[in-house]
mmCIF file of C-alpha atoms in Angstrom:
data_model
loop_
_atom_site.group_PDB
_atom_site.id
_atom_site.type_symbol
_atom_site.label_atom_id
_atom_site.label_comp_id
_atom_site.label_asym_id
_atom_site.label_seq_id
_atom_site.Cartn_x
_atom_site.Cartn_y
_atom_site.Cartn_z
ATOM 1 C CA UNK A 1 -24.215 -12.539 -55.868
ATOM 2 C CA UNK A 2 -20.875 -10.773 -56.341
ATOM 3 C CA UNK A 3 -21.024 -6.988 -56.468
ATOM 4 C CA UNK A 4 -19.475 -5.964 -59.818
ATOM 5 C CA UNK A 5 -18.420 -2.602 -58.321
ATOM 6 C CA UNK A 6 -16.762 -3.841 -55.111
ATOM 7 C CA UNK A 7 -13.327 -3.557 -56.715
ATOM 8 C CA UNK A 8 -13.630 0.237 -57.133
ATOM 9 C CA UNK A 9 -13.270 1.501 -53.545
ATOM 10 C CA UNK A 10 -12.578 5.139 -54.430
ATOM 11 C CA UNK A 11 -15.992 5.492 -56.086
ATOM 12 C CA UNK A 12 -19.460 5.216 -54.612
ATOM 13 C CA UNK A 13 -22.440 3.786 -56.456
ATOM 14 C CA UNK A 14 -26.154 4.441 -56.278
ATOM 15 C CA UNK A 15 -29.247 3.110 -58.059
ATOM 16 C CA UNK A 16 -31.497 6.211 -58.275
ATOM 17 C CA UNK A 17 -33.845 4.695 -60.888
ATOM 18 C CA UNK A 18 -34.445 1.461 -62.751
ATOM 19 C CA UNK A 19 -31.588 0.764 -65.140
ATOM 20 C CA UNK A 20 -29.598 3.798 -63.966
ATOM 21 C CA UNK A 21 -26.272 3.570 -62.140
ATOM 22 C CA UNK A 22 -24.881 6.726 -60.534
ATOM 23 C CA UNK A 23 -21.095 6.722 -60.163
ATOM 24 C CA UNK A 24 -19.884 9.296 -57.646
ATOM 25 C CA UNK A 25 -16.357 10.644 -57.334
ATOM 26 C CA UNK A 26 -16.052 10.847 -53.568
ATOM 27 C CA UNK A 27 -12.733 11.694 -52.001
ATOM 28 C CA UNK A 28 -10.706 14.300 -50.134
ATOM 29 C CA UNK A 29 -9.519 17.555 -51.642
ATOM 30 C CA UNK A 30 -12.669 18.235 -53.687
ATOM 31 C CA UNK A 31 -12.634 14.695 -55.064
ATOM 32 C CA UNK A 32 -9.023 14.927 -56.214
ATOM 33 C CA UNK A 33 -7.942 11.853 -58.154
ATOM 34 C CA UNK A 34 -5.245 9.894 -56.350
ATOM 35 C CA UNK A 35 -3.425 6.757 -57.473
ATOM 36 C CA UNK A 36 -6.316 4.408 -56.670
ATOM 37 C CA UNK A 37 -9.049 6.706 -57.955
ATOM 38 C CA UNK A 38 -7.255 7.120 -61.287
ATOM 39 C CA UNK A 39 -7.194 3.380 -61.782
ATOM 40 C CA UNK A 40 -10.820 2.988 -60.703
ATOM 41 C CA UNK A 41 -11.992 5.781 -62.997
ATOM 42 C CA UNK A 42 -10.218 4.151 -65.925
ATOM 43 C CA UNK A 43 -11.565 0.649 -65.342
ATOM 44 C CA UNK A 44 -15.095 1.131 -64.007
ATOM 45 C CA UNK A 45 -16.491 1.554 -67.533
ATOM 46 C CA UNK A 46 -15.658 -2.061 -68.340
ATOM 47 C CA UNK A 47 -17.840 -3.149 -65.424
ATOM 48 C CA UNK A 48 -20.633 -0.808 -66.539
ATOM 49 C CA UNK A 49 -20.469 -2.261 -70.041
ATOM 50 C CA UNK A 50 -20.902 -5.808 -68.722
ATOM 51 C CA UNK A 51 -23.519 -5.047 -66.060
ATOM 52 C CA UNK A 52 -26.930 -6.388 -67.153
ATOM 53 C CA UNK A 53 -28.693 -4.229 -64.573
ATOM 54 C CA UNK A 54 -27.306 -0.951 -65.941
ATOM 55 C CA UNK A 55 -28.666 0.713 -69.048
ATOM 56 C CA UNK A 56 -27.292 4.201 -68.382
ATOM 57 C CA UNK A 57 -24.487 5.492 -66.162
ATOM 58 C CA UNK A 58 -24.451 8.926 -64.535
ATOM 59 C CA UNK A 59 -21.077 10.280 -63.392
ATOM 60 C CA UNK A 60 -21.052 13.021 -60.740
ATOM 61 C CA UNK A 61 -19.027 14.361 -57.829
ATOM 62 C CA UNK A 62 -19.779 14.436 -54.121
ATOM 63 C CA UNK A 63 -19.922 17.642 -52.128
ATOM 64 C CA UNK A 64 -18.909 20.976 -53.623
ATOM 65 C CA UNK A 65 -17.051 19.756 -56.713
ATOM 66 C CA UNK A 66 -17.083 17.366 -59.604
ATOM 67 C CA UNK A 67 -13.329 16.806 -59.299
ATOM 68 C CA UNK A 68 -10.302 18.987 -58.585
ATOM 69 C CA UNK A 69 -8.126 16.817 -60.839
ATOM 70 C CA UNK A 70 -5.043 14.795 -60.014
ATOM 71 C CA UNK A 71 -3.884 14.934 -56.403
ATOM 72 C CA UNK A 72 -0.580 16.630 -55.603
ATOM 73 C CA UNK A 73 0.739 13.272 -54.412
ATOM 74 C CA UNK A 74 -0.080 11.555 -57.705
ATOM 75 C CA UNK A 75 1.407 14.341 -59.826
ATOM 76 C CA UNK A 76 4.535 14.416 -57.658
ATOM 77 C CA UNK A 77 4.967 10.677 -58.182
ATOM 78 C CA UNK A 78 4.578 11.117 -61.938
ATOM 79 C CA UNK A 79 7.301 13.769 -62.075
ATOM 80 C CA UNK A 80 9.797 11.525 -60.272
ATOM 81 C CA UNK A 81 9.010 7.907 -61.099
ATOM 82 C CA UNK A 82 9.278 6.478 -64.605
ATOM 83 C CA UNK A 83 7.384 3.303 -63.657
ATOM 84 C CA UNK A 84 4.524 5.380 -62.242
ATOM 85 C CA UNK A 85 4.397 7.508 -65.410
ATOM 86 C CA UNK A 86 4.252 4.360 -67.512
ATOM 87 C CA UNK A 87 1.428 2.901 -65.429
ATOM 88 C CA UNK A 88 -0.659 6.073 -65.334
ATOM 89 C CA UNK A 89 -0.116 6.777 -69.039
ATOM 90 C CA UNK A 90 -1.745 3.442 -69.787
ATOM 91 C CA UNK A 91 -4.577 4.184 -67.368
ATOM 92 C CA UNK A 92 -5.100 7.615 -68.954
ATOM 93 C CA UNK A 93 -5.428 5.994 -72.355
ATOM 94 C CA UNK A 94 -7.780 3.350 -70.953
ATOM 95 C CA UNK A 95 -9.953 6.005 -69.295
ATOM 96 C CA UNK A 96 -10.572 7.803 -72.573
ATOM 97 C CA UNK A 97 -11.056 4.716 -74.702
ATOM 98 C CA UNK A 98 -13.170 2.866 -72.128
ATOM 99 C CA UNK A 99 -15.655 5.751 -71.907
ATOM 100 C CA UNK A 100 -15.748 5.967 -75.699
ATOM 101 C CA UNK A 101 -16.169 2.212 -76.140
ATOM 102 C CA UNK A 102 -18.610 1.593 -73.279
ATOM 103 C CA UNK A 103 -21.785 0.423 -75.017
ATOM 104 C CA UNK A 104 -24.047 2.061 -72.422
ATOM 105 C CA UNK A 105 -24.737 5.799 -72.671
ATOM 106 C CA UNK A 106 -23.033 7.971 -70.066
ATOM 107 C CA UNK A 107 -24.484 11.199 -68.636
ATOM 108 C CA UNK A 108 -22.359 13.597 -66.593
ATOM 109 C CA UNK A 109 -23.582 16.020 -63.924
ATOM 110 C CA UNK A 110 -20.942 18.739 -63.603
ATOM 111 C CA UNK A 111 -20.852 21.173 -60.693
ATOM 112 C CA UNK A 112 -18.110 23.133 -58.981
ATOM 113 C CA UNK A 113 -14.545 22.639 -60.234
ATOM 114 C CA UNK A 114 -14.120 20.043 -62.984
ATOM 115 C CA UNK A 115 -10.465 19.452 -63.793
ATOM 116 C CA UNK A 116 -8.073 16.727 -64.934
ATOM 117 C CA UNK A 117 -9.047 13.057 -65.015
ATOM 118 C CA UNK A 118 -12.529 13.833 -63.737
ATOM 119 C CA UNK A 119 -13.034 16.296 -66.576
ATOM 120 C CA UNK A 120 -12.183 13.511 -69.043
ATOM 121 C CA UNK A 121 -15.265 11.542 -68.040
ATOM 122 C CA UNK A 122 -17.374 14.697 -67.749
ATOM 123 C CA UNK A 123 -16.756 15.868 -71.322
ATOM 124 C CA UNK A 124 -16.536 12.480 -73.020
ATOM 125 C CA UNK A 125 -19.919 11.572 -71.555
ATOM 126 C CA UNK A 126 -22.541 11.193 -74.255
ATOM 127 C CA UNK A 127 -24.652 13.915 -72.647
ATOM 128 C CA UNK A 128 -23.071 16.451 -70.294
ATOM 129 C CA UNK A 129 -25.172 18.586 -67.937
ATOM 130 C CA UNK A 130 -23.343 21.497 -66.304
ATOM 131 C CA UNK A 131 -24.346 23.809 -63.483
ATOM 132 C CA UNK A 132 -24.231 27.491 -64.395
ATOM 133 C CA UNK A 133 -21.494 28.149 -61.856
ATOM 134 C CA UNK A 134 -19.440 25.048 -62.743
ATOM 135 C CA UNK A 135 -15.741 25.834 -63.254
ATOM 136 C CA UNK A 136 -14.340 23.812 -66.138
ATOM 137 C CA UNK A 137 -10.562 24.012 -66.468
ATOM 138 C CA UNK A 138 -8.082 22.103 -68.564
ATOM 139 C CA UNK A 139 -5.031 22.898 -66.474
ATOM 140 C CA UNK A 140 -2.318 21.043 -68.360
ATOM 141 C CA UNK A 141 -0.271 23.945 -69.685
ATOM 142 C CA UNK A 142 -0.571 25.723 -66.317
ATOM 143 C CA UNK A 143 1.092 22.638 -64.818
ATOM 144 C CA UNK A 144 3.779 22.757 -67.507
ATOM 145 C CA UNK A 145 2.747 19.809 -69.681
ATOM 146 C CA UNK A 146 0.953 19.382 -73.006
ATOM 147 C CA UNK A 147 -2.837 19.099 -73.001
ATOM 148 C CA UNK A 148 -3.179 15.331 -73.247
ATOM 149 C CA UNK A 149 -5.971 13.180 -71.781
ATOM 150 C CA UNK A 150 -9.117 13.735 -73.812
ATOM 151 C CA UNK A 151 -8.578 17.295 -75.017
ATOM 152 C CA UNK A 152 -7.002 16.712 -78.422
ATOM 153 C CA UNK A 153 -9.815 14.465 -79.613
ATOM 154 C CA UNK A 154 -12.942 16.069 -78.220
ATOM 155 C CA UNK A 155 -12.484 19.805 -77.628
ATOM 156 C CA UNK A 156 -12.038 20.744 -81.330
ATOM 157 C CA UNK A 157 -15.060 18.607 -82.252
ATOM 158 C CA UNK A 158 -17.239 19.979 -79.476
ATOM 159 C CA UNK A 159 -16.457 23.684 -79.538
ATOM 160 C CA UNK A 160 -14.312 24.234 -82.655
ATOM 161 C CA UNK A 161 -10.576 24.623 -83.088
ATOM 162 C CA UNK A 162 -10.409 28.343 -82.291
ATOM 163 C CA UNK A 163 -12.105 27.979 -78.901
ATOM 164 C CA UNK A 164 -10.263 24.719 -78.169
ATOM 165 C CA UNK A 165 -6.886 26.356 -78.752
ATOM 166 C CA UNK A 166 -7.811 29.402 -76.683
ATOM 167 C CA UNK A 167 -8.893 27.468 -73.611
ATOM 168 C CA UNK A 168 -6.308 24.670 -73.853
ATOM 169 C CA UNK A 169 -3.378 27.046 -74.343
ATOM 170 C CA UNK A 170 -4.440 29.599 -71.713
ATOM 171 C CA UNK A 171 -6.108 27.320 -69.129
ATOM 172 C CA UNK A 172 -8.769 29.979 -68.672
ATOM 173 C CA UNK A 173 -11.780 28.856 -66.645
ATOM 174 C CA UNK A 174 -15.132 28.258 -68.345
ATOM 175 C CA UNK A 175 -18.391 28.604 -66.476
ATOM 176 C CA UNK A 176 -21.077 26.044 -67.207
ATOM 177 C CA UNK A 177 -23.001 28.767 -69.024
ATOM 178 C CA UNK A 178 -20.083 29.631 -71.301
ATOM 179 C CA UNK A 179 -19.307 25.943 -71.881
ATOM 180 C CA UNK A 180 -22.851 25.433 -73.155
ATOM 181 C CA UNK A 181 -22.687 28.573 -75.299
ATOM 182 C CA UNK A 182 -19.625 27.344 -77.197
ATOM 183 C CA UNK A 183 -20.852 23.748 -77.407
ATOM 184 C CA UNK A 184 -18.424 22.121 -74.974
ATOM 185 C CA UNK A 185 -21.284 20.668 -72.903
ATOM 186 C CA UNK A 186 -24.750 19.511 -73.898
ATOM 187 C CA UNK A 187 -26.850 21.456 -71.397
ATOM 188 C CA UNK A 188 -26.512 24.118 -68.723
ATOM 189 C CA UNK A 189 -29.016 24.415 -65.878
ATOM 190 C CA UNK A 190 -29.335 26.246 -62.584
ATOM 191 C CA UNK A 191 -26.987 24.895 -59.939
ATOM 192 C CA UNK A 192 -29.717 23.281 -57.864
ATOM 193 C CA UNK A 193 -31.091 21.442 -60.906
ATOM 194 C CA UNK A 194 -27.956 19.787 -62.288
ATOM 195 C CA UNK A 195 -28.352 16.419 -60.533
ATOM 196 C CA UNK A 196 -32.087 16.236 -61.214
ATOM 197 C CA UNK A 197 -31.648 17.102 -64.897
ATOM 198 C CA UNK A 198 -28.880 14.548 -65.374
ATOM 199 C CA UNK A 199 -31.063 11.893 -63.777
ATOM 200 C CA UNK A 200 -34.046 12.928 -65.905
ATOM 201 C CA UNK A 201 -31.965 12.475 -69.067
ATOM 202 C CA UNK A 202 -30.670 9.132 -67.812
ATOM 203 C CA UNK A 203 -34.175 7.856 -67.042
ATOM 204 C CA UNK A 204 -35.319 8.853 -70.538
ATOM 205 C CA UNK A 205 -32.402 6.987 -72.095
ATOM 206 C CA UNK A 206 -32.963 3.945 -69.886
ATOM 207 C CA UNK A 207 -36.569 3.761 -71.097
ATOM 208 C CA UNK A 208 -35.592 3.967 -74.759
ATOM 209 C CA UNK A 209 -34.698 1.345 -77.368
ATOM 210 C CA UNK A 210 -31.370 0.158 -76.059
ATOM 211 C CA UNK A 211 -29.950 -1.265 -79.264
ATOM 212 C CA UNK A 212 -30.823 1.907 -81.185
ATOM 213 C CA UNK A 213 -29.302 4.175 -78.518
ATOM 214 C CA UNK A 214 -26.146 2.112 -78.092
ATOM 215 C CA UNK A 215 -25.528 1.709 -81.813
ATOM 216 C CA UNK A 216 -26.028 5.442 -82.312
ATOM 217 C CA UNK A 217 -23.420 6.120 -79.628
ATOM 218 C CA UNK A 218 -21.061 3.584 -81.167
ATOM 219 C CA UNK A 219 -21.400 5.124 -84.612
ATOM 220 C CA UNK A 220 -20.975 8.731 -83.481
ATOM 221 C CA UNK A 221 -17.917 7.839 -81.421
ATOM 222 C CA UNK A 222 -16.082 6.836 -84.592
ATOM 223 C CA UNK A 223 -15.375 10.580 -84.836
ATOM 224 C CA UNK A 224 -13.265 10.152 -81.689
ATOM 225 C CA UNK A 225 -11.731 6.875 -82.842
ATOM 226 C CA UNK A 226 -10.561 8.497 -86.073
ATOM 227 C CA UNK A 227 -8.527 10.910 -83.961
ATOM 228 C CA UNK A 228 -6.697 8.101 -82.186
ATOM 229 C CA UNK A 229 -3.272 9.130 -83.578
ATOM 230 C CA UNK A 230 -3.731 12.707 -82.339
ATOM 231 C CA UNK A 231 -4.793 11.371 -78.940
ATOM 232 C CA UNK A 232 -1.783 9.057 -78.680
ATOM 233 C CA UNK A 233 0.566 11.915 -79.622
ATOM 234 C CA UNK A 234 -0.957 14.291 -77.063
ATOM 235 C CA UNK A 235 -0.791 11.661 -74.324
ATOM 236 C CA UNK A 236 2.829 10.795 -75.129
ATOM 237 C CA UNK A 237 3.849 14.467 -75.070
ATOM 238 C CA UNK A 238 1.982 15.095 -71.819
ATOM 239 C CA UNK A 239 3.749 12.251 -70.051
ATOM 240 C CA UNK A 240 7.099 13.147 -71.607
ATOM 241 C CA UNK A 241 6.635 16.607 -70.131
ATOM 242 C CA UNK A 242 5.876 15.203 -66.680
ATOM 243 C CA UNK A 243 9.520 14.143 -66.484
ATOM 244 C CA UNK A 244 10.784 17.664 -67.232
ATOM 245 C CA UNK A 245 11.593 20.767 -65.185
ATOM 246 C CA UNK A 246 8.468 22.723 -66.129
ATOM 247 C CA UNK A 247 6.168 20.105 -64.601
ATOM 248 C CA UNK A 248 8.175 20.117 -61.369
ATOM 249 C CA UNK A 249 7.946 23.933 -61.251
ATOM 250 C CA UNK A 250 4.251 23.870 -62.118
ATOM 251 C CA UNK A 251 3.526 21.458 -59.263
ATOM 252 C CA UNK A 252 5.591 23.536 -56.823
ATOM 253 C CA UNK A 253 3.711 26.681 -57.855
ATOM 254 C CA UNK A 254 0.354 24.969 -57.302
ATOM 255 C CA UNK A 255 1.411 23.800 -53.847
ATOM 256 C CA UNK A 256 2.828 27.187 -52.876
ATOM 257 C CA UNK A 257 -0.125 29.100 -54.411
ATOM 258 C CA UNK A 258 2.066 31.322 -56.584
ATOM 259 C CA UNK A 259 2.655 32.022 -60.250
ATOM 260 C CA UNK A 260 4.975 29.466 -61.866
ATOM 261 C CA UNK A 261 8.376 30.538 -63.167
ATOM 262 C CA UNK A 262 8.823 28.240 -66.144
ATOM 263 C CA UNK A 263 12.395 28.064 -67.415
ATOM 264 C CA UNK A 264 12.518 24.629 -69.045
ATOM 265 C CA UNK A 265 13.990 24.236 -72.514
ATOM 266 C CA UNK A 266 11.835 25.076 -75.502
ATOM 267 C CA UNK A 267 11.784 22.391 -78.158
ATOM 268 C CA UNK A 268 12.758 24.355 -81.234
#
């Protein structure tokens, strides 16, 4: 029988319990998302949706991190190549909408740094379990681009507009404990319990009434679907910014481990 996950080589897959599929971000640079991983992360949810052996998916990261976000090589390509920006913009939209529209519930187990495309799946998961010392960062404005991806549609709903604006504008790091306190994640547990707790939740969901659970997810996610125009605008502005001088400076500053010196034009 054909393996439905063979076409996602940047991810690893485990079956820790009946009906549960664990999807693991597993790559160099603290599971940084490169060109292939970005595509895989966007499309794997379609396979999960169609997989009769999976009732619940758990998304986690290998080693010391959930994900360090987009790789320097991918971001560099996006700042220089219009075709690459066009391709990845579509994948970024697919990633968000495919998680939202996947009929199966998704549980995330967040530890270490959680940034960028990996953070999209972590926070859009139906139930998010964070380690106390997890470091959640939306780093868009630090890079010099608008906070696109998932942020515009889920952060204000999860933690309120005031907190969403504070963290999205400043790129300040949230611990797992603080993320739970403000409502950005579902649960916070001790670091050594995050994987076990995520699996426990997944097993409970897998044993439940599947139609009831899936229809509840579908209904609740209309809150996200209603914000589709805001999402499209944020994504367009993010990728517009990737072609500008601030994004190039932001990437250089990250590589050189220094403070960025943004001097791009303001849009007044």
